[in-house]
Short mmCIF file of C-alpha atoms in Angstrom, two decimals:
data_model
loop_
_atom_site.label_atom_id
_atom_site.label_comp_id
_atom_site.label_asym_id
_atom_site.label_seq_id
_atom_site.Cartn_x
_atom_site.Cartn_y
_atom_site.Cartn_z
CA SER A 1 111.19 82.81 135.76
CA THR A 2 110.62 83.75 131.82
CA SER A 3 113.75 85.75 129.92
CA THR A 4 113.37 87.62 127.22
CA SER A 5 116.62 87.38 126.52
CA THR A 6 117.80 86.47 123.00
CA PRO A 7 118.97 82.61 123.00
CA PRO A 8 123.22 82.92 123.03
CA HIS A 9 123.08 80.96 119.43
CA LEU A 10 121.22 83.37 117.98
CA GLN A 11 123.35 86.55 119.62
CA SER A 12 125.05 86.67 116.72
CA ARG A 13 122.33 86.95 114.47
CA MET A 14 120.45 90.13 115.95
CA ILE A 15 120.64 93.00 114.21
CA ASP A 16 118.85 96.39 115.25
CA THR A 17 116.61 98.40 112.95
CA GLU A 18 119.00 101.27 112.41
CA ALA A 19 121.97 99.08 111.28
CA PHE A 20 119.29 96.19 109.44
CA ILE A 21 118.58 99.46 107.24
CA THR A 22 121.41 100.78 106.68
CA SER A 23 123.13 97.40 105.48
CA LEU A 24 120.21 97.88 102.98
CA GLY A 25 120.58 100.89 101.55
CA ARG A 26 124.54 100.02 100.92
CA ALA A 27 123.83 96.68 99.50
CA THR A 28 121.20 98.49 97.22
CA GLY A 29 122.83 101.86 96.79
CA HIS A 30 119.58 103.40 98.08
CA GLU A 31 120.98 104.09 101.11
CA LYS A 32 120.21 108.00 101.75
CA ASP A 33 116.71 107.07 100.12
CA LEU A 34 116.13 104.27 102.87
CA ALA A 35 117.69 107.06 105.38
CA ALA A 36 114.66 109.22 104.20
CA PHE A 37 111.77 106.73 104.22
CA ALA A 38 113.24 105.03 107.81
CA GLU A 39 112.81 108.68 109.61
CA ARG A 40 108.41 109.24 108.25
CA TRP A 41 107.75 105.53 108.52
CA VAL A 42 109.43 103.38 111.02
CA TYR A 43 110.95 105.88 113.78
CA GLY A 44 108.47 108.27 112.76
CA ARG A 45 104.93 108.73 112.70
CA GLY A 46 103.72 108.33 109.41
CA CYS A 47 102.80 111.06 106.83
CA SER A 48 100.39 113.99 107.17
CA ARG A 49 96.67 113.98 105.67
CA LEU A 50 96.95 116.04 102.50
CA THR A 51 93.16 116.65 101.07
CA LEU A 52 92.96 118.44 97.04
CA ALA A 53 90.33 121.24 96.15
CA TRP A 54 90.10 121.91 92.42
CA ARG A 55 88.40 124.13 89.46
CA TYR A 56 88.40 124.24 85.58
CA LEU A 57 88.47 127.59 84.42
CA LYS A 58 87.31 127.46 81.04
CA LYS A 59 87.54 130.73 79.88
CA SER A 60 91.47 131.14 80.96
CA ASN A 61 92.68 127.57 80.59
CA VAL A 62 93.54 127.07 84.09
CA ILE A 63 93.48 124.41 87.05
CA GLU A 64 92.83 126.64 90.17
CA LEU A 65 94.23 123.92 92.88
CA ALA A 66 93.96 124.47 96.63
CA LEU A 67 95.98 121.61 98.56
CA ARG A 68 96.10 120.99 102.42
CA GLN A 69 98.24 119.25 104.73
CA GLU A 70 97.41 117.93 108.20
CA GLY A 71 98.73 115.72 111.01
CA GLY A 72 99.46 116.55 114.52
CA PRO A 73 102.61 117.61 116.07
CA SER A 74 104.59 113.93 115.55
CA VAL A 75 104.15 113.92 111.82
CA LEU A 76 105.73 117.53 111.50
CA VAL A 77 108.75 116.07 113.56
CA ALA A 78 108.61 112.88 110.87
CA ALA A 79 108.40 115.09 108.26
CA LYS A 80 111.06 117.32 108.97
CA LYS A 81 113.36 114.60 109.66
CA ALA A 82 112.82 113.03 106.77
CA ALA A 83 113.15 116.35 104.56
CA GLN A 84 116.54 116.18 106.29
CA GLN A 85 117.81 112.89 104.83
CA ARG A 86 116.27 113.43 101.82
CA SER A 87 118.23 116.54 101.61
CA ARG A 88 121.48 113.97 101.83
CA SER A 89 119.56 112.43 98.62
CA GLU A 90 120.05 113.36 95.15
CA VAL A 91 116.56 111.03 93.74
CA ALA A 92 114.12 111.53 96.72
CA GLY A 93 111.32 112.53 96.47
CA ARG A 94 110.69 115.92 96.78
CA GLY A 95 107.15 117.46 96.57
CA VAL A 96 103.58 116.56 95.18
CA LYS A 97 103.33 115.01 92.18
CA ILE A 98 99.71 116.09 90.21
CA LEU A 99 98.77 113.92 86.52
CA LEU A 100 96.00 116.02 84.63
CA PHE A 101 94.53 113.86 81.85
CA ASP A 102 91.85 114.55 79.09
CA ALA A 103 88.92 113.00 77.69
CA ASP A 104 91.72 112.24 74.55
CA GLU A 105 94.14 110.56 77.14
CA GLY A 106 96.75 112.85 77.10
CA GLU A 107 98.38 114.00 79.91
CA GLN A 108 100.51 116.59 81.68
CA GLU A 109 102.34 116.15 84.42
CA VAL A 110 102.66 118.93 87.42
CA MET A 111 105.43 119.29 90.31
CA ILE A 112 104.42 120.90 93.18
CA GLU A 113 107.97 121.04 94.96
CA GLU A 114 107.09 123.89 97.49
CA MET A 115 105.22 121.51 99.92
CA GLY A 116 107.31 121.27 102.36
CA ALA A 117 107.05 119.86 106.21
CA GLU A 118 105.69 123.12 107.83
CA THR A 119 103.03 124.28 104.85
CA ASP A 120 99.83 123.90 105.89
CA LEU A 121 97.98 125.13 102.44
CA LEU A 122 98.90 125.90 98.75
CA TYR A 123 97.31 127.41 96.18
CA ARG A 124 98.18 127.54 92.95
CA GLN A 125 97.30 127.80 89.08
CA ILE A 126 98.12 125.55 87.00
CA PRO A 127 98.30 126.28 83.32
CA VAL A 128 96.93 123.66 81.26
CA THR A 129 99.15 123.19 77.86
CA LEU A 130 96.76 120.02 77.21
CA LYS A 131 94.74 120.82 74.02
CA PRO A 132 91.34 119.30 73.08
CA SER A 133 90.76 116.99 70.18
CA ALA A 134 88.89 117.89 66.51
CA ASN A 135 86.88 114.70 67.73
CA THR A 136 86.32 116.02 71.16
CA ARG A 137 85.54 119.23 69.55
CA LYS A 138 83.02 118.15 67.55
CA SER A 139 81.38 115.63 69.89
CA ARG A 140 80.61 118.90 72.36
CA GLN A 141 79.10 121.01 69.83
CA SER A 142 76.39 117.85 68.39
CA ARG A 143 75.41 117.41 72.19
CA LYS A 144 74.41 121.05 72.17
#
């Protein structure tokens, strides 16, 4: 018969997943962050699917965003467990980061922190702080 047990000379070197993640976290100083990662990706069922729709309202210089989060019950359970672990961490991610870029290579960063585990749909209006340069305005006027 074939045995699936670990050979005796390797038994003292064996470590389970939880002990490995804990040891790795302690060694790197990121124990709480790795615990949240493990809840989501190792023990859980991965990440939810995010779908984003947007439009730019030129008159008010605002971007409208609609963000939908989808996933089955196992994804929700994994997200809740990861959120519990993340709440113990001071540096773990808390939401969705969106970067806006303009034609002049300007950049605006927006954090959407209220995108929690149980949020299905989120709507936001984001004021655009990027200003078009004089060169961009001239090139637009010359096209008209």
